[in-house]
Coordinates of C-alpha atoms in Angstrom, one line a residue:
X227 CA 20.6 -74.8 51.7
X228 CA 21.3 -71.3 53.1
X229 CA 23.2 -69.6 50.4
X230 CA 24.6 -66.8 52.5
X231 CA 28.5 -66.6 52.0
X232 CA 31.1 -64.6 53.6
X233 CA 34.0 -63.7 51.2
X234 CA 37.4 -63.9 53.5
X235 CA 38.5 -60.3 54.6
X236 CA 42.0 -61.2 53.7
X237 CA 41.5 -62.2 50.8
X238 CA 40.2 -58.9 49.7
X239 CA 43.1 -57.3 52.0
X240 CA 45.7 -59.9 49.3
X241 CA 44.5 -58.7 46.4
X242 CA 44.4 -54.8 47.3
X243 CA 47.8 -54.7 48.1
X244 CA 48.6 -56.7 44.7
X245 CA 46.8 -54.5 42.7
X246 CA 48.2 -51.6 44.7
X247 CA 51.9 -52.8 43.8
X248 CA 51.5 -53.5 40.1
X249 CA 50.4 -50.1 40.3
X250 CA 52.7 -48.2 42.0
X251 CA 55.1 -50.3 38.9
X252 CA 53.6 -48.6 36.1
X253 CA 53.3 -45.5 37.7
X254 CA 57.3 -45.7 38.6
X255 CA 58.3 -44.7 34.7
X256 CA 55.6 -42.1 34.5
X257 CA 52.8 -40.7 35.1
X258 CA 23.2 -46.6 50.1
X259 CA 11.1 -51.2 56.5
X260 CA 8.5 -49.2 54.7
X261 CA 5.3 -49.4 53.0
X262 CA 4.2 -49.3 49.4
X263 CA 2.4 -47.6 47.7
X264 CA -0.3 -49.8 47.8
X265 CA -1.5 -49.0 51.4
X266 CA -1.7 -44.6 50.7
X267 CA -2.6 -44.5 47.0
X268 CA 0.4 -41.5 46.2
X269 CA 2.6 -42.4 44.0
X270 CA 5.0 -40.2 42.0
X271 CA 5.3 -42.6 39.6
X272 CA 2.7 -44.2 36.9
X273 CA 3.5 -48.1 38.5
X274 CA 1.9 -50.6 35.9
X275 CA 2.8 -54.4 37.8
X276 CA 3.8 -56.4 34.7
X277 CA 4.0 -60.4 36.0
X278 CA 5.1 -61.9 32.5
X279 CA 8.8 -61.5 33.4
X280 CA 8.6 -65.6 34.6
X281 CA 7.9 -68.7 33.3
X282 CA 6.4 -71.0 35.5
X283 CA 8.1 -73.6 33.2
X284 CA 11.4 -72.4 33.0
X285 CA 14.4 -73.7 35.2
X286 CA 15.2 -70.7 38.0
X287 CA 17.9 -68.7 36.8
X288 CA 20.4 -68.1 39.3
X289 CA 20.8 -64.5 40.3
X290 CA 24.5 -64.2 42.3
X291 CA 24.3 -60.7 44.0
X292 CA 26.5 -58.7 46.6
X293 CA 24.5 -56.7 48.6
X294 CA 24.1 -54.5 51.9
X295 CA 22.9 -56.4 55.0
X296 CA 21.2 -53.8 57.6
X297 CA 19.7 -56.5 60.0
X298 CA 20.4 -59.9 60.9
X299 CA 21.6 -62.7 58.7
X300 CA 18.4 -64.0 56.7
X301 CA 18.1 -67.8 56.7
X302 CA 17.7 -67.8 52.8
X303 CA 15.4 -70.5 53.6
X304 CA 12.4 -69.0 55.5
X305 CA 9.1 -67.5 54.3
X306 CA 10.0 -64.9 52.6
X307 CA 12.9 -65.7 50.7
X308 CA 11.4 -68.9 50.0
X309 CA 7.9 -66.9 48.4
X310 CA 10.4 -64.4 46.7
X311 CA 12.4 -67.0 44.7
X312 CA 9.4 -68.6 43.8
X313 CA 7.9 -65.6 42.6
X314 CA 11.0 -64.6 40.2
X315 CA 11.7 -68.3 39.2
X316 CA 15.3 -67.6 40.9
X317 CA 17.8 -69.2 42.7
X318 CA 19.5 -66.7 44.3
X319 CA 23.0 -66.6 45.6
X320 CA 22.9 -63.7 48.0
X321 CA 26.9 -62.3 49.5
X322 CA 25.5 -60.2 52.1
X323 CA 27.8 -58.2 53.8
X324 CA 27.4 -55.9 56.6
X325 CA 26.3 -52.1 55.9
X326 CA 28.7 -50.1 58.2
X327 CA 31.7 -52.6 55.9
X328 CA 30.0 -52.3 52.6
X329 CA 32.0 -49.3 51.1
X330 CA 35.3 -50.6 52.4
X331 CA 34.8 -54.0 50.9
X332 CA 33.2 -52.7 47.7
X333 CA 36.6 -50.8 47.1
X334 CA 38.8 -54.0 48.1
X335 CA 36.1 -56.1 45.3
X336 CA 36.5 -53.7 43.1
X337 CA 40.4 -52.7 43.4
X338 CA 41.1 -56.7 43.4
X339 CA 39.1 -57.2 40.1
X340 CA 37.1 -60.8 41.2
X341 CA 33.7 -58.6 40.9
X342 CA 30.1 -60.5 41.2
X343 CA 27.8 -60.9 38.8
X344 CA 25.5 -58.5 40.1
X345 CA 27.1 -55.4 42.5
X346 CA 24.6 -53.8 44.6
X347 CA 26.0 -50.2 45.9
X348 CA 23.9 -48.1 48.3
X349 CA 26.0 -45.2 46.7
X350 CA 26.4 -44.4 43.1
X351 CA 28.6 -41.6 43.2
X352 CA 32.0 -43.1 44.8
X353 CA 34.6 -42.4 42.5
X354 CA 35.9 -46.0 43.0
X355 CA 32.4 -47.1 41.5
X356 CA 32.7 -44.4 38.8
X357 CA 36.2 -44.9 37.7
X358 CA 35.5 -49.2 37.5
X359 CA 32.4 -48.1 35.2
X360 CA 34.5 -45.8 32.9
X361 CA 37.4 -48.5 32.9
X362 CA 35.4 -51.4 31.9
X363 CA 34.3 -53.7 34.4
X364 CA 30.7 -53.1 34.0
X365 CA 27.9 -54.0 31.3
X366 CA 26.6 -50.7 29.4
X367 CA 23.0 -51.1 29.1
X368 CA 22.2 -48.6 27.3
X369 CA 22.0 -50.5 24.4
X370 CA 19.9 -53.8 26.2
X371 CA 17.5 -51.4 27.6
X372 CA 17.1 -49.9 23.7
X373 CA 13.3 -48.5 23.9
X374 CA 12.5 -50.3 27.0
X375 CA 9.4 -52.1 25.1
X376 CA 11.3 -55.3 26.7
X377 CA 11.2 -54.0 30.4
X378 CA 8.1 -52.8 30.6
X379 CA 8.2 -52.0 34.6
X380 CA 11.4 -50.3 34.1
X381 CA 10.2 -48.0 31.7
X382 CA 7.2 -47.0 34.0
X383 CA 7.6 -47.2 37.1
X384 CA 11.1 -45.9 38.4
X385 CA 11.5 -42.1 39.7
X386 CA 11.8 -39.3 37.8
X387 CA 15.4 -39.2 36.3
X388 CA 16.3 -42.7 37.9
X389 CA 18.6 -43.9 35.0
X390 CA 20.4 -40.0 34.9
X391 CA 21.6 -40.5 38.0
X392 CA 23.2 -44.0 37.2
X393 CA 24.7 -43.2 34.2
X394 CA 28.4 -42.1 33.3
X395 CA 29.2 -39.9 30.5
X396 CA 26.0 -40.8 29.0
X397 CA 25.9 -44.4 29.4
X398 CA 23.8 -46.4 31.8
X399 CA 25.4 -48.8 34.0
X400 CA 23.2 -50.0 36.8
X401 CA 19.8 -50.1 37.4
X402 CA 18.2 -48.1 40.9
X403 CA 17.9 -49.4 43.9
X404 CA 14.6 -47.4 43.9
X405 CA 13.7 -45.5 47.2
X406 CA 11.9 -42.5 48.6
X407 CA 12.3 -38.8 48.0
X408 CA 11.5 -38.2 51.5
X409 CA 13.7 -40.3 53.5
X410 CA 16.0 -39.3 56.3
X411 CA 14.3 -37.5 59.4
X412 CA 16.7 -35.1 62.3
X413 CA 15.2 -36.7 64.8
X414 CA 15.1 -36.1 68.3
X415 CA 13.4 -37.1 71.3
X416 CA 10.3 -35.5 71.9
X417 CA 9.2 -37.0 75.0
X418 CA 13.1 -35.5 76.6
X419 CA 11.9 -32.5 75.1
X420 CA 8.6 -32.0 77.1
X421 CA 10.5 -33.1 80.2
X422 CA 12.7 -30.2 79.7
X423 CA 10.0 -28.0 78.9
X424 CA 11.9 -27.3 75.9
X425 CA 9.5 -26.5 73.0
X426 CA 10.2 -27.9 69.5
X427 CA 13.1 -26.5 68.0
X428 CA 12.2 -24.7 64.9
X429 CA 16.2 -23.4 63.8
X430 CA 19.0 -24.8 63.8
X431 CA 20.2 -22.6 66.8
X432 CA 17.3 -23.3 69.4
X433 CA 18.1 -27.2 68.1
X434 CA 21.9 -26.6 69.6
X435 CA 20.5 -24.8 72.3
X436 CA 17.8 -28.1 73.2
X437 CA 21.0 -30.4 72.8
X438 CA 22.8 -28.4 75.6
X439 CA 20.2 -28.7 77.8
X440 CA 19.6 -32.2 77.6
X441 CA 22.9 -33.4 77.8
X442 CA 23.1 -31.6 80.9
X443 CA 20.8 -32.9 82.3
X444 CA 20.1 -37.3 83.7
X445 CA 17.2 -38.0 81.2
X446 CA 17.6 -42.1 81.9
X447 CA 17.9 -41.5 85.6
X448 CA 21.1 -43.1 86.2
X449 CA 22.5 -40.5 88.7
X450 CA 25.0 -39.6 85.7
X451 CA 25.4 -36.8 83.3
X452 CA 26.2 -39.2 80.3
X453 CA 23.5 -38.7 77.7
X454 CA 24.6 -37.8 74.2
X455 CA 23.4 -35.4 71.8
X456 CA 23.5 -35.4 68.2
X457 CA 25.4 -38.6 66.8
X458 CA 26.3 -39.5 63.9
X459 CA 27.6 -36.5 62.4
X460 CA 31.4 -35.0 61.5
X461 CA 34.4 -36.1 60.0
X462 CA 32.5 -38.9 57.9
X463 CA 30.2 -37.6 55.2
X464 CA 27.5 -39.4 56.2
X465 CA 23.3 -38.9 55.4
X466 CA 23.2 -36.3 58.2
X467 CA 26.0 -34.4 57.7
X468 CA 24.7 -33.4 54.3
X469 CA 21.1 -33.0 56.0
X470 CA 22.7 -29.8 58.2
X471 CA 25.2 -28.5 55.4
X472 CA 21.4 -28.0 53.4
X473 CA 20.9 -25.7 56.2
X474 CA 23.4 -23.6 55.6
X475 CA 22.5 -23.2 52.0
X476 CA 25.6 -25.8 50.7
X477 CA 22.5 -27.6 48.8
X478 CA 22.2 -24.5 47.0
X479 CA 24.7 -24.9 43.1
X480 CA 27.4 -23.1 43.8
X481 CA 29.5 -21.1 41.4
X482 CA 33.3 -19.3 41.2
X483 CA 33.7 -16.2 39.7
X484 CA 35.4 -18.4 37.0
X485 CA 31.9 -20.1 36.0
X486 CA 33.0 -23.8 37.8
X487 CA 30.6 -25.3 39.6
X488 CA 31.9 -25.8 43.2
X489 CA 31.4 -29.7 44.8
X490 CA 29.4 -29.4 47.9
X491 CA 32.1 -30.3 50.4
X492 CA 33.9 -27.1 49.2
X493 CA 31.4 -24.6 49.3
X494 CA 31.9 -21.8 52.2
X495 CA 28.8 -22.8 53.3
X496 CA 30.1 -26.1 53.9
X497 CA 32.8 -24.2 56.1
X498 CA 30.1 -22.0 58.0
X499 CA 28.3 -26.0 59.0
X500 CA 31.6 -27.2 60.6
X501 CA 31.6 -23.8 62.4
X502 CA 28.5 -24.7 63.7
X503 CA 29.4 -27.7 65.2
X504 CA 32.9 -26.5 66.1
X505 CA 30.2 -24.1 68.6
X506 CA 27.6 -27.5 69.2
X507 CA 31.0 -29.6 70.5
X508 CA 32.2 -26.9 72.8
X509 CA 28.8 -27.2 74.7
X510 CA 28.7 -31.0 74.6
X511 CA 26.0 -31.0 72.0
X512 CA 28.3 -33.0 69.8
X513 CA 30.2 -36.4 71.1
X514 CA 33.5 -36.0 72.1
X515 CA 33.9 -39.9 70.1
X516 CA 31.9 -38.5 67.5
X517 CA 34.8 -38.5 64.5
X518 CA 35.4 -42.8 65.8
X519 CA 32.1 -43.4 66.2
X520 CA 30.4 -46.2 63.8
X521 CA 27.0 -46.4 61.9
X522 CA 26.0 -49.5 64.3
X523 CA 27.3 -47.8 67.3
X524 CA 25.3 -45.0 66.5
X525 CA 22.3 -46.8 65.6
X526 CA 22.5 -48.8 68.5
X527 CA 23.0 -46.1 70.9
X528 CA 19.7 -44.2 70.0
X529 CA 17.5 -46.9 69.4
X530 CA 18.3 -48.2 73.3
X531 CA 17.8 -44.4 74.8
X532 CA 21.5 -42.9 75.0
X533 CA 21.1 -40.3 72.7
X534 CA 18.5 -37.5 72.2
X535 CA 19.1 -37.4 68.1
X536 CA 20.3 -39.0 65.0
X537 CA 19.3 -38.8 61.5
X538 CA 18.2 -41.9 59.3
X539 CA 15.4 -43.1 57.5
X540 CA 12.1 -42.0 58.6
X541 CA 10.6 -45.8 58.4
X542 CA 12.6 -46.4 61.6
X543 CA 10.8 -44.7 64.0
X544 CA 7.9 -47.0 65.0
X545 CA 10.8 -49.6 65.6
X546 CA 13.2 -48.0 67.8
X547 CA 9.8 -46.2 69.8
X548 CA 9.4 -49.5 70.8
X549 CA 12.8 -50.6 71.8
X550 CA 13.5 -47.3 73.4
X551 CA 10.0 -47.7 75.8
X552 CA 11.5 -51.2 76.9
X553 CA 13.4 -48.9 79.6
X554 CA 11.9 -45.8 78.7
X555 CA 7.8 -46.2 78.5
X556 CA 7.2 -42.3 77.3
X557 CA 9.6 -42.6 74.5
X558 CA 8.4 -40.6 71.4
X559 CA 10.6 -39.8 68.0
X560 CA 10.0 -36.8 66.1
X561 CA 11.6 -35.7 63.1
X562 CA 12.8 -32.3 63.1
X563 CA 11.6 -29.3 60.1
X564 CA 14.3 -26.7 61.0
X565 CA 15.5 -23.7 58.9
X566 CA 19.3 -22.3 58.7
X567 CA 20.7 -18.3 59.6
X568 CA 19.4 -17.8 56.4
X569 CA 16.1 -19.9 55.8
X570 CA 17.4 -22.7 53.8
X571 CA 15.9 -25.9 55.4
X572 CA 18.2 -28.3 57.2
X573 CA 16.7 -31.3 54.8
X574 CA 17.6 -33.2 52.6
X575 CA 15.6 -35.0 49.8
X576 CA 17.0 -38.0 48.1
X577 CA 16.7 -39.0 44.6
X578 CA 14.8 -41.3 44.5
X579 CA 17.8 -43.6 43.6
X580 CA 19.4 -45.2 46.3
X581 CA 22.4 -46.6 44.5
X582 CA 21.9 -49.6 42.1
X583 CA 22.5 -52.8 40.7
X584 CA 25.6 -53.0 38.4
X585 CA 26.1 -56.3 36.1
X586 CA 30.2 -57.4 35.5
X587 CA 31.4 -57.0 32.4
X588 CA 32.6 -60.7 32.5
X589 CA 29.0 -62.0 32.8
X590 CA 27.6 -63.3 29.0
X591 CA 25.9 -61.7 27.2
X592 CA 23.3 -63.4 26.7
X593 CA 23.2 -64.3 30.7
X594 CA 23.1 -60.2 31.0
X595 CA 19.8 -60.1 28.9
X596 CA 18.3 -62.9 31.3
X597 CA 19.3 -61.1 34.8
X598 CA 17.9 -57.9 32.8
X599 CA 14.4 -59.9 33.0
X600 CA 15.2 -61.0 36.6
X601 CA 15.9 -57.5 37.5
X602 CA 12.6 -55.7 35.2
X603 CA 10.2 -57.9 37.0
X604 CA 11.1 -57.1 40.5
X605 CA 10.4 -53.6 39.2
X606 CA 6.8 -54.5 39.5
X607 CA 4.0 -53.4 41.5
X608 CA 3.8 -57.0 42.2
X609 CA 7.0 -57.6 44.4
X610 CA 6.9 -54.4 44.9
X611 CA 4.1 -54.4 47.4
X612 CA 5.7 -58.3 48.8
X613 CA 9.1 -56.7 49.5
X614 CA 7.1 -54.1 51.7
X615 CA 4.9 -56.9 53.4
X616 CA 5.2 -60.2 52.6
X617 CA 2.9 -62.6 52.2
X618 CA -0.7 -62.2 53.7
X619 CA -1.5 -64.3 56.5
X620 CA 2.0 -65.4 57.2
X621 CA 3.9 -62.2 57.4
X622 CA 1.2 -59.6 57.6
X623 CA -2.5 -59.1 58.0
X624 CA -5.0 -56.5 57.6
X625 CA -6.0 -54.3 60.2
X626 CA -8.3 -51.3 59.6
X627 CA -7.3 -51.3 55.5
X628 CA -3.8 -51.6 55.8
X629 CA -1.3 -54.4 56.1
X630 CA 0.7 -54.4 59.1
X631 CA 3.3 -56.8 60.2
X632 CA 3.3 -60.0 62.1
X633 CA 5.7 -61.0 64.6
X634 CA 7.1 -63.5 61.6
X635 CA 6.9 -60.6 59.5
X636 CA 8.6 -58.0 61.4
X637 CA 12.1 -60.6 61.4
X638 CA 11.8 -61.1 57.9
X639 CA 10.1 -58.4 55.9
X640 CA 13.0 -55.5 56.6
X641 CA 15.5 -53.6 55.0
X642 CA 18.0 -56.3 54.2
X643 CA 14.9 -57.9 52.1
X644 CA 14.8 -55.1 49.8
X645 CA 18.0 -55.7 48.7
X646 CA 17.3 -58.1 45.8
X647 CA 15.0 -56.1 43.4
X648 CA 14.5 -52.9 41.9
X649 CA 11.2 -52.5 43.3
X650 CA 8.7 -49.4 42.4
X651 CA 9.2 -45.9 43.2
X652 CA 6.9 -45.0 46.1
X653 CA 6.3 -41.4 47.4
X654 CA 6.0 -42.7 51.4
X655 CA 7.7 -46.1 51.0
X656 CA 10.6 -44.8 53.5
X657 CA 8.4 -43.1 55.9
X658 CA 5.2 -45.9 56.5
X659 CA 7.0 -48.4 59.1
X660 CA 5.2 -51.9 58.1
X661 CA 5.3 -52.6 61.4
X662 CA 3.4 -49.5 62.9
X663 CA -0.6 -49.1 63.4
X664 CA -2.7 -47.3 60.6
X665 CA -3.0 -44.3 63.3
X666 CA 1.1 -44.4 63.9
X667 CA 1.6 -44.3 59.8
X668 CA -0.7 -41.7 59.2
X669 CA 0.7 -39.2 61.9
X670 CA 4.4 -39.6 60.6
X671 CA 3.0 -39.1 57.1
X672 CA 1.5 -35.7 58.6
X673 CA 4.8 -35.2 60.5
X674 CA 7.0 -34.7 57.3
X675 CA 3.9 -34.2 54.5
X676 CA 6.3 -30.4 53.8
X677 CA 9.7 -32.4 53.5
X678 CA 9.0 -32.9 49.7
X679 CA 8.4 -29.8 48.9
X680 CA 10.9 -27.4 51.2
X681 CA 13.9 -30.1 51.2
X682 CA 16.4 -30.4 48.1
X683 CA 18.5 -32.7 46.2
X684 CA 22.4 -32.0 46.6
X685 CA 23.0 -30.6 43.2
X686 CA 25.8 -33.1 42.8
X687 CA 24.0 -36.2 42.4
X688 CA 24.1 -37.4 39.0
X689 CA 27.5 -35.4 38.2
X690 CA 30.9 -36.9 37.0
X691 CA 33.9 -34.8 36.5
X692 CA 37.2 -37.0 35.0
X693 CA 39.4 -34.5 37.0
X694 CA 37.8 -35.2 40.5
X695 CA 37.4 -38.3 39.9
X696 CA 41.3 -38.4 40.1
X697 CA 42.3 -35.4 42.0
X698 CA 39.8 -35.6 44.9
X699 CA 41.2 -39.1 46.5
X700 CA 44.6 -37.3 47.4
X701 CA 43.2 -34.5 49.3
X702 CA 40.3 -36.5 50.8
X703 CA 41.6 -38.4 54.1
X704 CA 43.5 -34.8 54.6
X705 CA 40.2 -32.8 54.3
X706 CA 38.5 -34.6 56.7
X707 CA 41.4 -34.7 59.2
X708 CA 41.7 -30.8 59.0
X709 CA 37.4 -31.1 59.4
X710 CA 38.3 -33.4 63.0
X711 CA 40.6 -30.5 64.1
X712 CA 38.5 -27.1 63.1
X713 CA 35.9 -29.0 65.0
X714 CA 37.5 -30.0 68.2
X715 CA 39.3 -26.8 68.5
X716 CA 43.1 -28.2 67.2
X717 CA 43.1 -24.8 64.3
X718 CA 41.3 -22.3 64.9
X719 CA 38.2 -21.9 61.9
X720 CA 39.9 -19.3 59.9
X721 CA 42.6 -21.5 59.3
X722 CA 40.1 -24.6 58.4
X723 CA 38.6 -21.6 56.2
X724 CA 42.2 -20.6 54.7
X725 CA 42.7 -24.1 53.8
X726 CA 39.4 -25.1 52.3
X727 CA 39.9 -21.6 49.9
X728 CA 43.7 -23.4 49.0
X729 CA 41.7 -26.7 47.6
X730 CA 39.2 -24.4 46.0
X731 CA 41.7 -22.7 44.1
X732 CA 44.1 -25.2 42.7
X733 CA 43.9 -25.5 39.1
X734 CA 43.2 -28.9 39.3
X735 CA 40.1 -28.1 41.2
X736 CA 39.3 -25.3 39.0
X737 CA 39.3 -27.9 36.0
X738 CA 36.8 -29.7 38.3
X739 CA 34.5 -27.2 38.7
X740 CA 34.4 -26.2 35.4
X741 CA 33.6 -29.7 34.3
X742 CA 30.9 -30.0 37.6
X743 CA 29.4 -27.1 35.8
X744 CA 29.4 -28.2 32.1
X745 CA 27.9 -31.8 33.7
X746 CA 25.1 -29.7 36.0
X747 CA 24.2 -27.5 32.6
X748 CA 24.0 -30.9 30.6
X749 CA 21.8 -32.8 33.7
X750 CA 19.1 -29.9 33.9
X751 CA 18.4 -29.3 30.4
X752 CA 14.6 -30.1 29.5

């Protein structure tokens, strides 16, 4: 039986606005397709596959998780799922729902109360996600986890930190949806880039300047001027709009002359970014639809030749090379190493946590230290290494040393299939494409071997101020409208600039920072 269920929008939509009138009573009297490790041997992490988690005796334990679905609707049924179930002694109950939705329908799941046993986020830091933790609805497992002599692949073979970054006011509440350092790539297409005779952009002004150019110019040979340039970026605080604000230094911690720690989005270099593409729109560079525009529309639009650039995970490339040469034979992807007006590098390097998996408060206990078990062995080199390839003969086979997809394999080893397990930290494991040649994995590992060590982390990740939490969701939809205008040309910049120095120095925000800061001091120690 397929056990792929669709919750009922309206549902969610009915018990939003219930919870959003009991509310507004009581407030009326008051106040987130790669290889493993396996295949290059570099790994940041010591991984030790442990395989005792399962008993082949035992009855499967059913595992009830909502999670992100990035490609088609798996048949729950086939190969894979099949091999992966067998391989955890599971049943699982899988409530995919689709990744350009996720965050709206997390909110509604969370805001209506009716959470799932096991709530898979992509994103750890959304306040809504934060505040739920702090207000009860998840399992602390802090004190299951103890010494971690129990979970033996949690306790060797996440990132660096992993827990840190999942943890709220000390306490850990999820476990990592483990994933790459080096992950998202600028990319741009090289092969338009040679057929301009434009050489490789190396700053983020000779990038703008390659964007003008092509979008002037009838790259797919339709007789129109209708190519876009960068997508993906503005008014929606996406991967890539973080990826440029690292260029102009807003990756860098900064400070007010009061000692508070200012959040990213509020930095001035954060202002001098939207400047820059305030310029890159004027010359066509940036989409006029871009503030509308949707993760699938976006994806879609570069991976069928539309667009000269987006940014995503690096894994990607080998895939849409090939569905961009089925109209465009020369197609090439490249991912872009450029630096800022001041030499900070437009990059940005994950954490090697990529959300994670957070266990309702209203599952039993003693059900919480079985899905703890579950979750610990698919922390293991083991299935690990099968959610990058599958199963040998069936979904991949081995060509030259490494394991590279089969047809079968390449519709059901993907992103989606990662989204039942912790899986092991791998150093490359979002930049090998299981699908691609030994000779196409190796030149993209060459492509972005200096990401790790010029790109940084936002200095934000892992941090949880009270006061933002609270403060921040009244000003946000506003922020990002006054972004849309400064960009398109509606106020000018100094009065985006005025008004971004107004949020900064609000006491509230003020109170923020300070407790930013006293959170950044507590995450860094040694």
């Amino acid at each position: 039986m397929n056990n792929f269920r669709i919750k009922r929008f309206s549902l969610w939509i009915s018990c939003l606005l219930v919870v959003s009138m009991l509310a507004a009573c009581s407030n009326s009297g008051g106040n987130s397709n790669s290889g493993s490790t396996e295949s290059t041997g570099k790994n940041e992490a010591t991984t030790k596959p442990t395989t005792t988690a399962k008993t082949e005796e035992a009855k499967p334990l059913t595992v009830k998780i909502f999670a992100g679905l990035y490609n088609d609707a798996p048949d729950m049924n086939n190969a894979y799922w099949t091999e992966w179930q067998k391989r955890t002694n599971s049943k699982l109950e899988m409530e995919w729902v689709p990744s350009g939705d996720i965050d709206t329908k997390m909110d509604l799941v969370l805001a209506s109360g009716d959470l799932p046993e096991i709530l898979s986020s992509p994103d750890a830091s959304r306040p809504a996600l934060i505040n739920a933790a702090k207000n009860g609805a998840f399992w602390d497992l802090t004190p299951f986890l103890g010494d971690f002599s129990e979970y033996p692949n949690l306790k060797n073979n996440l990132a660096e930190n992993a827990l840190k970054y999942l943890s709220v006011e000390g306490k850990v509440y999820a476990l990592p949806r483990s994933r790459s350092r080096v992950d998202l790539g600028l990319k741009i297409r090289k092969d338009w880039l040679d057929k301009l005779n434009i050489p490789v952009p190396t700053t983020l002004d000779e990038y703008a300047a390659a964007l003008k150019q092509i979008v002037n110019a009838d790259l797919d040979g339709n007789g129109k001027k209708d190519t876009l340039g960068i997508i993906g970026q503005g008014v929606v605080v996406d991967d890539g709009t973080v990826l440029f604000a690292a260029g102009f230094g807003a990756l860098n911690p900064t400070f007010n002359d009061e000692g508070g720690m200012i959040e990213t989005r509020l930095t001035p270099q954060w202002d001098d970014m939207i400047a820059y593409f305030r310029q890159m729109y004027t010359d066509g560079g940036l989409p006029k639809e871009f503030s509308v525009m949707k993760r699938t529309q976006n994806e879609e639009l570069f991976r069928t030749g539309k667009a000269a650039s987006y940014t995503n995970s690096i894994w990607w490339d080998d895939e849409w090379e090939k569905e961009n040469r089925k109209t465009q034979p020369d197609a090439k992807i490249l991912n872009l190493l450029l630096k800022g007006p001041n030499g900070d590098a437009a990059l940005e390097l994950q954490t090697g946590v990529s959300g994670g998996y957070y266990i309702s408060k209203k599952v039993p206990e003693e059900r919480v230290k079985q899905l703890l078990k579950y979750l610990d062995f698919t922390a293991s080199q083991e299935m690990t290494d099968f959610a990058y390839y599958g199963i040998e003969g069936v979904h991949y086979t081995v060509v030259d040393g490494q394991k590279v997809l089969t047809e079968q394999g390449v519709k059901e080893v993907n992103v989606t299939s990662k989204g039942a397990g912790v899986l092991a930290y791998s150093k490359w494991g979002k930049v090998i494409s299981a699908s691609g040649t030994k000779e196409f994995n190796d030149a993209k590992m060459k492509e972005v071997e200096q990401f790790d060590e010029v790109g940084k982390v936002n200095p934000m990740k892992g941090l949880v101020s009270a006061t933002w939490l609270n403060i921040w969701p009244k000003y946000e939809s506003e922020w990002k409208t006054m972004e849309a205008k400064a960009i398109v040309g509606q106020i000018t910049l100094e009065e985006f600039k005025a008004y971004t120095e107004k949020l900064r120095n609000l006491p509230e925000m003020k109170t923020a920072f300070k407790e930013f800061a006293a959170a950044y001091e507590l995450f860094t120690e040694k």
